Structure formats: structure tokens, C-alpha cells
Coordinates of C-alpha atoms in Angstrom, one line a residue:
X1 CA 85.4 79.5 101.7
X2 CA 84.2 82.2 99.1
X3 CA 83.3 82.4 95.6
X4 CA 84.2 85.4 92.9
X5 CA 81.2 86.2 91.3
X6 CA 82.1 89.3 89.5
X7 CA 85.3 91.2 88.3
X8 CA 84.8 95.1 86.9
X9 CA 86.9 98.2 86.2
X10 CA 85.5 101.6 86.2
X11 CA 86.5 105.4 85.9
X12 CA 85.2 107.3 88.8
X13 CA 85.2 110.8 89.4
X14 CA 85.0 111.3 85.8
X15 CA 84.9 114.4 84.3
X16 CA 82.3 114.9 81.2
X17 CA 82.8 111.1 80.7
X18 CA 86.2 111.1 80.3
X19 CA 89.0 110.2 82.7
X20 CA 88.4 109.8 85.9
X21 CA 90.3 107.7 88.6
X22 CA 90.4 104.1 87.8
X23 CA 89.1 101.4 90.4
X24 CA 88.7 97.5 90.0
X25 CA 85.6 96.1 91.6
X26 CA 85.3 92.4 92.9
X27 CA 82.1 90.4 93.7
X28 CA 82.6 87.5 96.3
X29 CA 80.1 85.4 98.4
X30 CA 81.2 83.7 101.4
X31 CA 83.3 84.4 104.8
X32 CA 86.3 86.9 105.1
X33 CA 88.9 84.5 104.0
X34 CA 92.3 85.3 104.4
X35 CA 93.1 83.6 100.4
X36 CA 90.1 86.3 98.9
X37 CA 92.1 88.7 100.8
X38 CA 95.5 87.8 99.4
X39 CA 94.0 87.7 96.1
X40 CA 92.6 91.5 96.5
X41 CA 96.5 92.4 97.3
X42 CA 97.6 91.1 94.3
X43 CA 95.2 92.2 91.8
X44 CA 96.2 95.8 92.9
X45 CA 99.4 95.1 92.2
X46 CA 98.8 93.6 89.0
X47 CA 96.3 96.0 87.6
X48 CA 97.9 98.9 89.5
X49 CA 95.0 100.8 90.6
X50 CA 92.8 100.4 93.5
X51 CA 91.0 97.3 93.9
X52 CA 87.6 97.2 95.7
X53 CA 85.9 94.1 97.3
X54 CA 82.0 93.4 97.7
X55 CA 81.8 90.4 100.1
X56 CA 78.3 89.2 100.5
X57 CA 77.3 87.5 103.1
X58 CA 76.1 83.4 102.2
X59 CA 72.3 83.6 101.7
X60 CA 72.0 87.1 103.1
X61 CA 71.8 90.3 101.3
X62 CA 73.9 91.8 103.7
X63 CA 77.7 93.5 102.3
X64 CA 81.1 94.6 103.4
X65 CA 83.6 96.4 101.3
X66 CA 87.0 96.0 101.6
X67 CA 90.2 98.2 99.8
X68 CA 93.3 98.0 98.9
X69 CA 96.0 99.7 97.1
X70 CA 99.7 98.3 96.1
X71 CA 99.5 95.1 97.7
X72 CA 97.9 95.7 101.0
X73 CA 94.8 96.3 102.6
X74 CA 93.9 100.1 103.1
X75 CA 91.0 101.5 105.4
X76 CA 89.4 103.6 103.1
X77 CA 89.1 104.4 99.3
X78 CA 87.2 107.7 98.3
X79 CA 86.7 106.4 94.6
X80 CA 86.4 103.2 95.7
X81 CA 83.6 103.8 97.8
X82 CA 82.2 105.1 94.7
X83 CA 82.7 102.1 92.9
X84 CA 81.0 100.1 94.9
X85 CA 78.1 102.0 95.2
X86 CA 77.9 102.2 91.3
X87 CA 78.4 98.4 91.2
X88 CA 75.2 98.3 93.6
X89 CA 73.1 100.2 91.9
X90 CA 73.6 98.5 88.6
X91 CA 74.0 95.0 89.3
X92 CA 72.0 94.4 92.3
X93 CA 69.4 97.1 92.1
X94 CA 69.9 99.0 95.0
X95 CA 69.6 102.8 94.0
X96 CA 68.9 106.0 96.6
X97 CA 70.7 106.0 99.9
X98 CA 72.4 103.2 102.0
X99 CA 75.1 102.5 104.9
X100 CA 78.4 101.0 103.5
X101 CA 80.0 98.1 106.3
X102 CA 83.5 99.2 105.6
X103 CA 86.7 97.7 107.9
X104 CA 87.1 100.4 110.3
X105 CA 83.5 102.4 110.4
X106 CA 80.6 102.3 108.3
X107 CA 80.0 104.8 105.2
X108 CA 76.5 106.5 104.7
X109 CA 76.2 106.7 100.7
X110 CA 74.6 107.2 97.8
X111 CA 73.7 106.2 94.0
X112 CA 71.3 107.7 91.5
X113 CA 70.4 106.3 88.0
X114 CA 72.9 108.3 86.1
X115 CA 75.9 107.1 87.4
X116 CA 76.2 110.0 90.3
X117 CA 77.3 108.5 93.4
X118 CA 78.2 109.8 96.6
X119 CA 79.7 109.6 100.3
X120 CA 79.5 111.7 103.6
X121 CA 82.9 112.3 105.0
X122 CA 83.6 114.9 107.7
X123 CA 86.2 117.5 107.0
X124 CA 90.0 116.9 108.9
X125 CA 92.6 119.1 110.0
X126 CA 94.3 122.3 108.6
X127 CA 97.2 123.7 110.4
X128 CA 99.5 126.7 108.7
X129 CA 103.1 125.3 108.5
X130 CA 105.5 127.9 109.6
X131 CA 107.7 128.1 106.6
X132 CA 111.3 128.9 106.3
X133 CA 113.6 129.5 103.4
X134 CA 114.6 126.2 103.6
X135 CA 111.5 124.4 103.4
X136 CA 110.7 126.9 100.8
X137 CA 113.3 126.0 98.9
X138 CA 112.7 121.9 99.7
X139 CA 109.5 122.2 98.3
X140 CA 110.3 124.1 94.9
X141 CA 112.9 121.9 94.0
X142 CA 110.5 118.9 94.8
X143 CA 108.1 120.5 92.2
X144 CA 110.8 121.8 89.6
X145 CA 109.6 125.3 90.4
X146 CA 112.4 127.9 90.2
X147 CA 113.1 130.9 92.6
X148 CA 110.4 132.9 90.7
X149 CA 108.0 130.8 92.8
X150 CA 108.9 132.4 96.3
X151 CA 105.6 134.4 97.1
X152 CA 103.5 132.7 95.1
X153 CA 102.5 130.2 97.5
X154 CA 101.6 129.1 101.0
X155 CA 101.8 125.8 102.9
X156 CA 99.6 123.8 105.5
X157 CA 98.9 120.5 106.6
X158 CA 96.2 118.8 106.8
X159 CA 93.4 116.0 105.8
X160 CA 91.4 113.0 107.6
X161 CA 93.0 110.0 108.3
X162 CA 96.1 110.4 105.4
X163 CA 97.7 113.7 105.8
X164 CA 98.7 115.8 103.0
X165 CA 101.5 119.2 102.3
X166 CA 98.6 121.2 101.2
X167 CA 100.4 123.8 98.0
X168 CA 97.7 126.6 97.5
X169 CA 99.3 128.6 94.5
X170 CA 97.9 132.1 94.2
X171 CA 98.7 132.0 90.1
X172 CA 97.6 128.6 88.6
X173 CA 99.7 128.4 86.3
X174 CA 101.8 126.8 88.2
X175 CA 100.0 123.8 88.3
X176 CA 101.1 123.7 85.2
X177 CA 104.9 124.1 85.6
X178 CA 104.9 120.9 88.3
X179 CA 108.1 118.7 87.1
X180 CA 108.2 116.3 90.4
X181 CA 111.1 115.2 91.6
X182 CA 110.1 111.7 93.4
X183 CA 113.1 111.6 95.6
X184 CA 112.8 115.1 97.2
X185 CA 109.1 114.5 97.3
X186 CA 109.4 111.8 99.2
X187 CA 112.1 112.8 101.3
X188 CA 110.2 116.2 101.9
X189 CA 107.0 113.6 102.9
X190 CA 109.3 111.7 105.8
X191 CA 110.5 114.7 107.1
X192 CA 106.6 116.3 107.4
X193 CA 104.9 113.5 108.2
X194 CA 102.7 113.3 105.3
X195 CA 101.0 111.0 102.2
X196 CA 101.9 113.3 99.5
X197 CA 102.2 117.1 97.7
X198 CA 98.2 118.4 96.8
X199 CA 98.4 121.4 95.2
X200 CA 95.6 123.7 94.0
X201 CA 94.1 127.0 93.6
X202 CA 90.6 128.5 94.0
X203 CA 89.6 129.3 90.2
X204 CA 86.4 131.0 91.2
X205 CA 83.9 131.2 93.7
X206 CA 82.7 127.6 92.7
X207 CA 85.5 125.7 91.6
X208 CA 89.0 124.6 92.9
X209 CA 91.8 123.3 90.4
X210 CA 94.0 120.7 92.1
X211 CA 96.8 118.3 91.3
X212 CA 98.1 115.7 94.0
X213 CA 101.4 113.5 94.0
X214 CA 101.3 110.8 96.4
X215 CA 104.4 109.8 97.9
X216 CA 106.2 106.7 96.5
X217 CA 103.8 107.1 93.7
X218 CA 107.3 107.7 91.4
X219 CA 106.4 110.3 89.0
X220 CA 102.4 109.1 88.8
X221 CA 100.0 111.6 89.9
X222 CA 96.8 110.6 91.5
X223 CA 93.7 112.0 89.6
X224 CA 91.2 112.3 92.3
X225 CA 91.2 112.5 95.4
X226 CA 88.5 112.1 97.9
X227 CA 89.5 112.2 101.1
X228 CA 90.8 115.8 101.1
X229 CA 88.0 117.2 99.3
X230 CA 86.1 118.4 102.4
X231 CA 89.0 120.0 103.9
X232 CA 89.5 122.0 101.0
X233 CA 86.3 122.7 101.0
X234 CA 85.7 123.7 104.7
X235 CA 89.0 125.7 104.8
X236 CA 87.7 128.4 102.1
X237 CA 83.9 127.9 103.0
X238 CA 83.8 131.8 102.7
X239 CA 84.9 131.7 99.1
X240 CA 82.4 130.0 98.0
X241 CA 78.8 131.0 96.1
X242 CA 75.8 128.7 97.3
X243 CA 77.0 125.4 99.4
X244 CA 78.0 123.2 96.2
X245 CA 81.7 123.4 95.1
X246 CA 83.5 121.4 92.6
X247 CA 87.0 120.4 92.6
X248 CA 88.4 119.8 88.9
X249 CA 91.7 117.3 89.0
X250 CA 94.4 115.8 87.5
X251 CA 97.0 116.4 84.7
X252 CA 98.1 119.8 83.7
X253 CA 95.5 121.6 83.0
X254 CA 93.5 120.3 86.0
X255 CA 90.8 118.8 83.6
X256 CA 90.8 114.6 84.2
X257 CA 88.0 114.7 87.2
X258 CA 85.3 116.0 88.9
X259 CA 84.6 115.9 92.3
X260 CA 81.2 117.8 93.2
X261 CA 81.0 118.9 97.0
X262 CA 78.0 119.7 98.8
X263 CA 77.8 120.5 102.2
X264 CA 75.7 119.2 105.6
X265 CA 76.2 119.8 109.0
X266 CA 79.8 119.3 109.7
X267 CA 80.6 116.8 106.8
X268 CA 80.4 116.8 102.8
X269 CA 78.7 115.0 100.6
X270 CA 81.6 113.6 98.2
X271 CA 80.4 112.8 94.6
X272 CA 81.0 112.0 90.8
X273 CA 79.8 110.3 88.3
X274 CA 80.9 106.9 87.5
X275 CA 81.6 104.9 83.9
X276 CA 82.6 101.5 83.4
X277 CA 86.0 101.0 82.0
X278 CA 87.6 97.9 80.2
X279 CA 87.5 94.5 82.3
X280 CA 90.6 92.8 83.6

């Protein structure tokens, strides 16, 4: 048995309070329960964004958090996580730092009065992918780049537990010339093994711009993401000024997040700020 005691959308990853990667937040009390669970795939579905479950347990403070994304359970949600931290801090009080009890491992995290909230997520693998002129050419007809593209970028794989075709572009105004073609994108994603296209380039020595297509995402472009931030970031450690960098997101001009990066040990902190958005 469970109750639903709470239903909220929010931005996170925002960017100067606007945009921002959209997440849906509910509240339940009671057991796992395979009908809350069911009802968790289809609100992502219906709202078609990622949908984020705070299960507490009957008279006990104690939490799990639960994801999922287009009608199934997933095992982890960067701005998700962040949405639940946010929901935390300002519904049940519980600022500063603290160990989310996700499905498959537990999260150390983060939230601070003015929206900023944060994970620890250790960086994954990056392996150079030996390129050919065919793959070459897969990839610029997948991104609606012509043959003026050729040297202007290089190619890897890499990520945590969802593996990505990383795109670093040496001019970034590419970014901006990105016509996706779903089908060869997708196609292109079987054949390598991967989630989806992130492209990006290193603006300066503090920032990255980025873009990422997911596959089977149709023509959609995911505005932040979270869980390939600390490769990124670990890959050009050397580029960097000071151990903060910032990874700006999403659209053309790279400008709908904001995902701050902060280093320790062998990990990254992972963090942005968080608004409310309109309820569903």
C-alpha cells in the first residue's frame, strides 16, 4: 500500500533561472509497490520528461528514490537526483549534505538554501575510436554536417554506466550547424554500442559548450546532462584554470543549462541550481 503525498515539476540545471532540464517529482509513503511503480512509468510517459520518486518509509524518516524515463524504470537520473534533493531541502527541511538510497547504490549529495544542489559521481571511461572515412562520413551525415567538417573533429567513447559517441569539435560553431538525422543517429548508436551523439568544445579554460542527442530521442535534444559531466571534465583536467569547470548546454548556442563541476579525489561534484516549474 502507499499514499501520493506530493506531485512537482522543476527545471534543474538551470542556467541564470531560465531553462534548464525538466524533471517531475513524486512524494509517496508506504512500501515499494509494484501499482506506485507502474504509476511512475506512466507519468513519464505522459508528461515526457523524467519522473522522480520519494518513497518514504511508514512512520520513519527514512527515503528511497526511484527514476524513470519513457515508461520504465532507469538506475540513475543526474537531474533527477537534483530534484530530489531540491524537493528535500524545501519541503522537508533537510539542507547541507546527505546519502541518497537510490535502486542500485546509494548517492552522497547535496542542497544549499539557494537552490544549488549537488552529487558526487566518479568519472567513466574514454577510449579514442579509431576513425575511418566511413565512420567519418556516418557521423557527418548523422549531424547534417557537410564534407567541410572532415578535420574539424575527433571521436571517442566513453561515459559511466550509459555510454556516449563523444564529438569534440575544434571550431564551435558547429554546434551550431547540427541538423540530426534520427535514423542515422540511431543506426550510427547500434553499430557503436552507445546512448547517444554529445558534442562539445572547450570554450575556455573554465567552460565547455555541449550539446547531446540521445538515441531514439527523434529529433529532441537533451539539455543536460549529468552523467557525462565528469568524464568531460577528467579527460581535459589540464585545460582547466583552478578545479571548478562549468559545462554550458543545450540548444544552439549552448546557453539552456548550467552544470558547475568541482573536483575531489577521483570523482566530481555535479551541480546546478534548481527552480520550480509548472505542476502537472
Amino acid at each position: 500500500m502507499y499514499r501520493i503525498l506530493a506531485n512537482e515539476s522543476v527545471q534543474a540545471f538551470v542556467n541564470t533561472r531560465q531553462g534548464g532540464n525538466r524533471s517531475h517529482v513524486v512524494v509517496a509513503v508506504g512500501e515499494e509497490d509494484p501499482g506506485l511503480m507502474r504509476h511512475c512509468c506512466a507519468k513519464s510517459l505522459d508528461l515526457g520528461c523524467e519522473v522522480t520518486l520519494v518513497l518514504r518509509a511508514p512512520g520513519d524518516d527514512a527515503m528511497a528514490v526511484f527514476f524513470f524515463a519513457a515508461g520504465q524504470e532507469i538506475s540513475f537520473c543526474g537531474h533527477g537526483t537534483l530534484a530530489a534533493l531540491d524537493w528535500m531541502a524545501r519541503h522537508a527541511g533537510l539542507m547541507g549534505s546527505r546519502t541518497l538510497r537510490c535502486r542500485t547504490a546509494s548517492v552522497d549529495g547535496f542542497a544549499e538554501a539557494d537552490g544549488l544542489c549537488g552529487y558526487y559521481e566518479e568519472e567513466g571511461q574514454f577510449a579514442a575510436l579509431p576513425t575511418t572515412a566511413v565512420l567519418l562520413d556516418q557521423v557527418r551525415s548523422a549531424l547534417g554536417w557537410g564534407c567541410e567538417a572532415t578535420d574539424d573533429f575527433t571521436l571517442a567513447i566513453g561515459g559511466q554506466s550509459r555510454l556516449k559517441l563523444l564529438v569534440q569539435v575544434r571550431d564551435a560553431g558547429l554546434l551550431e550547424r547540427v541538423e540530426i538525422n534520427p535514423d542515422l543517429r540511431d543506426h550510427l548508436c547500434d553499430q557503436l554500442q552507445v546512448t547517444g551523439f554529445y558534442l562539445y568544445s572547450l570554450e575556455d579554460a573554465q567552460a565547455v559548450l555541449a550539446r547531446h542527442f540521445p538515441k531514439a530521442y527523434g529529433e529532441a535534444e537533451d539539455i543536460a546532462t549529468g552523467n557525462i559531466a565528469p568524464t568531460i571534465a577528467r579527460r581535459h583536467c589540464s585545460h582547466w584554470q583552478g578545479d571548478r569547470v562549468g559545462i554550458f548546454q543545450g540548444g544552439s548556442r549552448c546557453n539552456q543549462s548550467h552544470l558547475i563541476l568541482h573536483t575531489e579525489d577521483r570523482g566530481w561534484w555535479v551541480s546546478g541550481h534548481v527552480l520550480p516549474a509548472s505542476n502537472d
